[in-house]
Structure formats: structure tokens, C-alpha cells
Short mmCIF file of C-alpha atoms in Angstrom, two decimals:
data_model
loop_
_atom_site.label_atom_id
_atom_site.label_comp_id
_atom_site.label_asym_id
_atom_site.label_seq_id
_atom_site.Cartn_x
_atom_site.Cartn_y
_atom_site.Cartn_z
CA MET A 26 29.81 23.50 126.16
CA CYS A 27 27.54 22.95 129.20
CA ILE A 28 30.19 24.40 132.34
CA ARG A 29 29.69 24.76 135.94
CA ASP A 30 29.82 27.95 137.88
CA SER A 31 33.10 27.23 139.56
CA ILE A 32 34.94 27.55 135.80
CA SER A 33 35.09 30.79 134.60
CA TYR A 34 34.41 32.62 131.48
CA ASP A 35 37.84 34.70 131.72
CA SER A 36 39.70 31.40 132.01
CA ILE A 37 38.21 29.82 129.15
CA LYS A 38 38.16 33.20 126.83
CA THR A 39 41.82 32.84 127.52
CA ARG A 40 42.35 29.36 126.77
CA LEU A 41 40.86 29.58 123.52
CA GLU A 42 42.55 32.55 122.54
CA THR A 43 45.88 30.78 123.75
CA THR A 44 44.51 27.58 121.52
CA CYS A 45 43.57 29.23 118.64
CA LYS A 46 46.22 32.10 117.98
CA ILE A 47 47.95 32.05 114.57
CA ASP A 48 51.54 32.67 113.79
CA ASP A 49 51.56 36.01 110.69
CA ASP A 50 54.70 34.88 110.30
CA VAL A 51 53.72 30.86 109.53
CA ASP A 52 51.51 29.86 106.31
CA GLU A 53 48.82 28.65 108.46
CA LYS A 54 45.11 28.71 109.30
CA SER A 55 43.71 31.74 110.52
CA LEU A 56 40.76 31.53 112.81
CA GLU A 57 38.31 33.92 114.13
CA PHE A 58 35.99 32.79 117.56
CA ALA A 59 33.31 34.16 118.99
CA ILE A 60 32.34 33.38 122.80
CA ARG A 61 28.78 33.96 123.72
CA ASN A 62 27.14 33.25 127.46
CA ILE A 63 23.85 31.04 127.52
CA HIS A 64 21.01 29.48 129.82
CA PHE A 65 20.22 26.13 128.55
CA SER A 66 18.29 23.52 130.28
CA SER A 67 18.62 25.30 133.44
CA THR A 68 22.62 25.12 132.69
CA ASN A 69 24.99 27.44 131.95
CA CYS A 70 26.66 26.46 128.78
CA LEU A 71 29.18 28.65 126.61
CA LEU A 72 28.64 29.21 122.89
CA ILE A 73 31.95 29.00 121.47
CA ILE A 74 31.61 29.47 117.58
CA ILE A 75 35.04 29.35 115.25
CA LYS A 76 35.20 30.45 111.77
CA ASP A 77 38.21 29.52 109.00
CA VAL A 78 39.14 33.32 107.60
CA THR A 79 42.06 32.11 106.22
CA HIS A 80 40.69 32.93 102.20
CA ILE A 81 39.81 36.49 103.68
CA LYS A 82 43.23 37.79 104.66
CA GLN A 83 44.75 35.90 101.68
CA VAL A 84 42.69 37.61 99.51
CA ALA A 85 43.41 40.98 101.61
CA ARG A 86 46.99 40.45 101.36
CA LEU A 87 46.67 39.63 97.66
CA LYS A 88 45.29 42.70 96.68
CA ALA A 89 47.12 44.69 98.94
CA LEU A 90 50.31 43.29 97.47
CA ASP A 91 48.60 44.00 93.85
CA GLN A 92 47.71 47.93 94.95
CA TYR A 93 51.32 48.10 95.61
CA LYS A 94 52.76 46.99 92.11
CA ASP A 95 50.48 49.46 90.82
CA GLN A 96 51.55 52.57 92.33
CA LEU A 97 55.20 51.32 92.41
CA LEU A 98 54.76 50.32 88.26
CA ALA A 99 53.18 54.11 88.13
CA SER A 100 56.27 55.45 90.25
CA VAL A 101 59.24 54.11 88.38
CA THR A 102 57.20 54.56 84.75
CA HIS A 103 56.68 58.46 86.10
CA GLU A 104 60.34 59.35 86.59
CA LEU A 105 61.47 57.43 83.43
CA ARG A 106 59.16 60.13 81.47
CA THR A 107 60.68 62.93 83.69
CA PRO A 108 64.09 62.60 81.79
CA LEU A 109 62.44 61.52 78.35
CA ASN A 110 60.65 64.58 77.98
CA CYS A 111 64.13 66.73 78.34
CA ILE A 112 66.35 64.13 75.83
CA ILE A 113 64.05 63.65 72.96
CA PRO A 114 63.55 67.44 72.39
CA MET A 115 67.35 67.90 73.14
CA ILE A 116 67.78 65.36 70.62
CA ASN A 117 65.44 67.17 68.27
CA ASP A 118 67.10 70.14 68.40
CA VAL A 119 70.54 68.99 67.73
CA MET A 120 69.43 67.12 64.86
CA ASN A 121 68.00 71.00 63.56
CA ASP A 122 71.73 71.78 64.19
CA PRO A 123 73.28 73.01 60.19
CA THR A 124 76.75 72.70 61.83
CA ILE A 125 76.91 69.64 62.37
CA PRO A 126 77.19 67.00 59.10
CA GLU A 127 74.36 64.58 57.76
CA ALA A 128 77.01 61.61 58.38
CA SER A 129 76.82 62.30 61.90
CA LYS A 130 73.16 62.81 61.80
CA GLU A 131 72.42 59.51 60.48
CA THR A 132 74.78 57.38 62.59
CA SER A 133 75.29 58.64 66.01
CA LEU A 134 72.00 60.91 66.56
CA LYS A 135 69.13 59.66 64.66
CA PRO A 136 69.70 55.93 66.01
CA ALA A 137 69.52 57.78 69.28
CA LEU A 138 66.49 60.00 68.64
CA ASN A 139 64.29 56.94 67.54
CA SER A 140 66.34 54.78 70.70
CA ALA A 141 64.71 57.58 72.74
CA GLN A 142 61.16 57.91 71.29
CA LEU A 143 60.31 53.43 71.21
CA LEU A 144 61.68 53.98 74.80
CA MET A 145 58.90 56.39 75.27
CA ASN A 146 56.59 54.38 73.79
CA ILE A 147 56.92 51.32 76.48
CA VAL A 148 56.86 53.56 79.69
CA ASN A 149 52.70 54.92 78.23
CA ASP A 150 51.92 51.94 77.65
CA ILE A 151 52.62 50.55 81.39
CA LEU A 152 51.46 53.87 82.42
CA ASP A 153 48.30 53.08 80.27
CA TYR A 154 48.32 49.78 81.80
CA SER A 155 48.22 50.87 85.43
CA ARG A 156 45.67 53.03 84.14
CA TYR A 157 43.73 50.34 82.92
CA LYS A 158 43.58 48.65 86.14
CA ARG A 159 42.66 51.53 88.26
CA ASN A 160 39.42 52.43 85.70
CA LYS A 161 40.82 55.82 84.88
CA LEU A 162 42.22 55.14 81.23
CA ALA A 163 40.59 57.63 78.88
CA LEU A 164 40.95 58.51 75.34
CA ASN A 165 41.92 61.57 73.78
CA PHE A 166 40.46 62.45 70.69
CA GLY A 167 41.50 65.33 68.25
CA GLU A 168 42.26 66.80 64.69
CA PHE A 169 45.89 65.37 63.71
CA ASP A 170 47.92 65.23 60.38
CA LEU A 171 47.31 61.26 59.77
CA HIS A 172 50.14 61.25 57.27
CA GLU A 173 52.47 62.62 59.12
CA ARG A 174 51.68 60.42 62.54
CA MET A 175 52.56 57.20 59.91
CA MET A 176 55.95 59.38 58.90
CA GLU A 177 56.79 59.59 62.79
CA ILE A 178 55.72 55.62 63.32
CA TYR A 179 57.94 54.73 60.19
CA ARG A 180 61.22 56.87 60.75
CA LEU A 181 61.27 55.02 64.33
CA PHE A 182 61.23 51.36 62.81
CA GLU A 183 63.63 52.38 59.59
CA LEU A 184 67.01 51.80 61.10
CA GLN A 185 66.51 48.88 62.99
CA CYS A 186 65.19 47.24 59.55
CA LYS A 187 68.08 48.11 57.71
CA HIS A 188 69.96 47.18 61.04
CA LYS A 189 68.47 43.99 59.82
CA GLY A 190 68.19 43.98 56.56
CA LEU A 191 64.58 43.89 56.07
CA GLU A 192 62.70 46.89 53.51
CA LEU A 193 60.16 48.48 55.45
CA ILE A 194 57.37 49.80 53.49
CA LEU A 195 54.43 52.85 54.00
CA ASP A 196 51.67 52.76 51.51
CA ILE A 197 49.36 55.38 52.63
CA HIS A 198 46.68 55.19 49.45
CA SER A 199 45.93 58.30 47.63
CA ASP A 200 41.89 58.21 49.22
CA VAL A 201 43.03 58.75 52.41
CA PRO A 202 42.78 62.04 53.86
CA SER A 203 45.45 63.71 55.69
CA MET A 204 43.72 65.05 58.51
CA MET A 205 41.52 62.58 60.91
CA TYR A 206 39.88 63.14 63.67
CA SER A 207 40.65 60.22 66.62
CA ASP A 208 43.49 59.78 69.83
CA LYS A 209 46.60 60.57 67.90
CA ASN A 210 48.64 59.27 70.80
CA ARG A 211 46.83 55.81 71.11
CA LEU A 212 46.92 54.74 67.53
CA GLY A 213 50.39 55.35 67.24
CA GLN A 214 50.92 52.58 70.76
CA VAL A 215 48.55 50.24 68.29
CA ILE A 216 50.59 50.63 65.31
CA VAL A 217 53.79 50.64 66.84
CA ASN A 218 53.55 47.07 69.48
CA PHE A 219 52.27 45.33 65.87
CA LEU A 220 55.14 46.23 63.68
CA SER A 221 57.25 45.51 67.03
CA ASN A 222 56.25 42.25 67.04
CA SER A 223 56.47 42.36 62.95
CA LEU A 224 60.52 43.17 63.51
CA LYS A 225 61.17 40.56 66.34
CA PHE A 226 59.70 37.64 63.88
CA THR A 227 61.07 38.61 60.31
CA SER A 228 64.18 37.73 59.91
CA ARG A 229 64.33 37.89 55.98
CA GLY A 230 61.93 40.08 52.89
CA SER A 231 59.89 42.78 54.27
CA ILE A 232 57.68 44.99 56.17
CA LYS A 233 54.80 46.66 55.37
CA LEU A 234 52.26 49.05 56.94
CA SER A 235 49.06 49.80 54.41
CA VAL A 236 46.61 52.42 55.41
CA GLN A 237 43.96 52.32 53.46
CA PRO A 238 40.44 54.23 53.24
CA SER A 239 37.92 51.47 54.98
CA ILE A 240 35.29 49.46 52.62
CA MET A 241 33.02 48.29 55.92
CA ILE A 242 32.87 51.67 57.55
CA GLN A 243 32.35 55.07 56.29
CA ASN A 244 34.77 57.91 57.00
CA SER A 245 36.98 55.60 58.56
CA VAL A 246 40.21 54.21 57.82
CA ARG A 247 41.80 50.69 58.23
CA PHE A 248 45.12 50.19 59.11
CA LYS A 249 47.11 46.80 57.99
CA VAL A 250 50.69 45.15 59.11
CA THR A 251 51.96 42.84 56.58
CA ASP A 252 55.73 40.50 56.86
CA THR A 253 57.46 37.96 55.54
CA GLY A 254 58.13 36.62 59.12
CA LEU A 255 57.76 32.93 60.55
CA GLY A 256 53.33 33.56 60.31
CA ILE A 257 51.76 31.51 62.54
CA LYS A 258 49.49 28.98 62.45
CA LYS A 259 45.63 27.71 62.32
CA GLU A 260 45.82 25.73 65.44
CA HIS A 261 47.25 28.59 67.40
CA LEU A 262 45.09 32.14 66.19
CA THR A 263 43.40 31.39 69.75
CA LYS A 264 46.48 32.10 71.91
CA LEU A 265 47.59 34.79 69.54
CA PHE A 266 45.67 37.83 72.09
CA THR A 267 46.63 35.77 75.06
CA GLU A 268 48.68 37.45 78.25
CA PHE A 269 52.18 34.95 78.43
CA GLY A 270 50.41 32.70 75.51
CA ARG A 271 53.44 31.05 73.78
CA ILE A 272 53.74 28.65 70.63
CA GLU A 273 56.23 26.58 72.26
CA ALA A 274 58.14 25.94 68.50
CA SER A 275 61.59 26.62 68.84
CA GLU A 276 62.70 29.20 66.30
CA HIS A 277 59.58 30.91 68.03
CA MET A 278 60.73 30.42 71.50
CA ASN A 279 64.12 31.88 70.72
CA LEU A 280 62.99 34.76 69.18
CA ASN A 281 60.67 35.93 72.30
CA PRO A 282 61.31 33.65 75.31
CA GLN A 283 58.90 36.07 77.22
CA GLY A 284 55.31 34.66 75.38
CA VAL A 285 53.62 37.92 75.94
CA GLY A 286 52.15 38.14 72.35
CA LEU A 287 50.75 41.19 71.27
#
């Protein structure tokens, strides 16, 4: 744009600012412009550069929103852990009280303890997801009693399977050592997720958790969860670990409308 000396730089700048101004409350284009005063062929000119930065601002807003959601998620889960860390030990203490009849423990206290522990597992899963997005997920290795850990998981699902009329089987091979060096909590989370999935999709029959020595890797253990549930067709196997992947069969949708997979 070539201009005469009588047209001031400030007046054009003001006009451009008015023309290119974008209202933040309206979903429109976001523009940035730069004005340079140049001399071309003995004439004073203005070089006006206009740049569309809509996508840059949209990405920045999405990143800020995603960060806010992660912070909110971590905050809520930490708040949930506080009462659970109090509830679970208190129920355990009452369970060990010899003055309370065993029948009351089985019908009232044990279901409450199982529910609290399952909720704690869910909270831990959410926290792990939040840590993973911030690249802070870490494994904590240590030695623990594998047989005891499997029994803890078994007890979590024992009552639920009983209410559904399912047989829950824990099969630990005699060659599996009692002590194991691994991440106790992560191992428990993985097995609990698989058992939860089996419980959801099994209406009759049984669910079996098998622990066997690995024939592929030396000094390792193989965990296997099998059930008599609906199963999954071969063509749908690719959706198994897909977030929000869902099998469109009506009986599957009734059981898992969210389609969050494993």
C-alpha cells in the first residue's frame, strides 16, 4: 500500500486495529498484523502483514483446558484417598473384633470392606492415568508374598461372584514361589482390571485366575484370567485395548455402554 505524506501512519494503524479486532467471545478468526514503513520507488509505503493465528490460539486453549482437567482429576482422587485410607483400616479393626458375630461380619462388614478396597483400586487407576500424562508414572519394585497378594484379590471378588451365582477359582501352581520381586500394587491393578471385566461380562458359570510358572521366560510367573462369559469374536480383537472401542452387539452394549475396554 502506497500512501501520501498527508496520511499518517497512526491513523492507518488505528483503522487496521479496528478492522482486524476479534471478539474473544465469538468463534471467529484470530489475526495478527504488523505494519512497516518502507520507501519504494521514491514513494513512502506501508507494508502490512496479516497472519492467521486462529489455530495457534485454539491449540493453546486446548492445552490449558487439558492441564486444568488433569489438575482437577488429581485433586479429586487425592481427596478421595484421604477418607478411604481411614475407612479401610477402621473396618479391618472391627473385623478383628472377637465380640462381633461372624455372621454379621460376613453379611455387613466384609461387603463394606470389599467395596472400599475396590473404590481404592479405581482411585489408584485414576491417579496412575494422571501421572502417566505428566510422565511421572514409576514402578516401585520390592519383595512381597505373591500367594497372599492373590488371596487379597480373590477376596475382593468373592462376594460379588457369589451374588451373581458365579464360581470364582484361584489356581496357584505348586511350582510358583511364595515370594516375588515386582511392583505389588501395579500387579494387583492389572489383575483386578481383568477380573472386573470378566465379572461384568459373565452371567453364569465361572471365573478362574491361574498363576503358573512361565515357560517362555525363566524365573517369571504367568497370570491368566479365563471365564465362561460372552467372549469376543476374532474380528473384534483389535478393539480390545482401544479407548472407547465398543462392540456394537446389543447384548454387549447392555453390559458396557461406556465402551471403555480394558
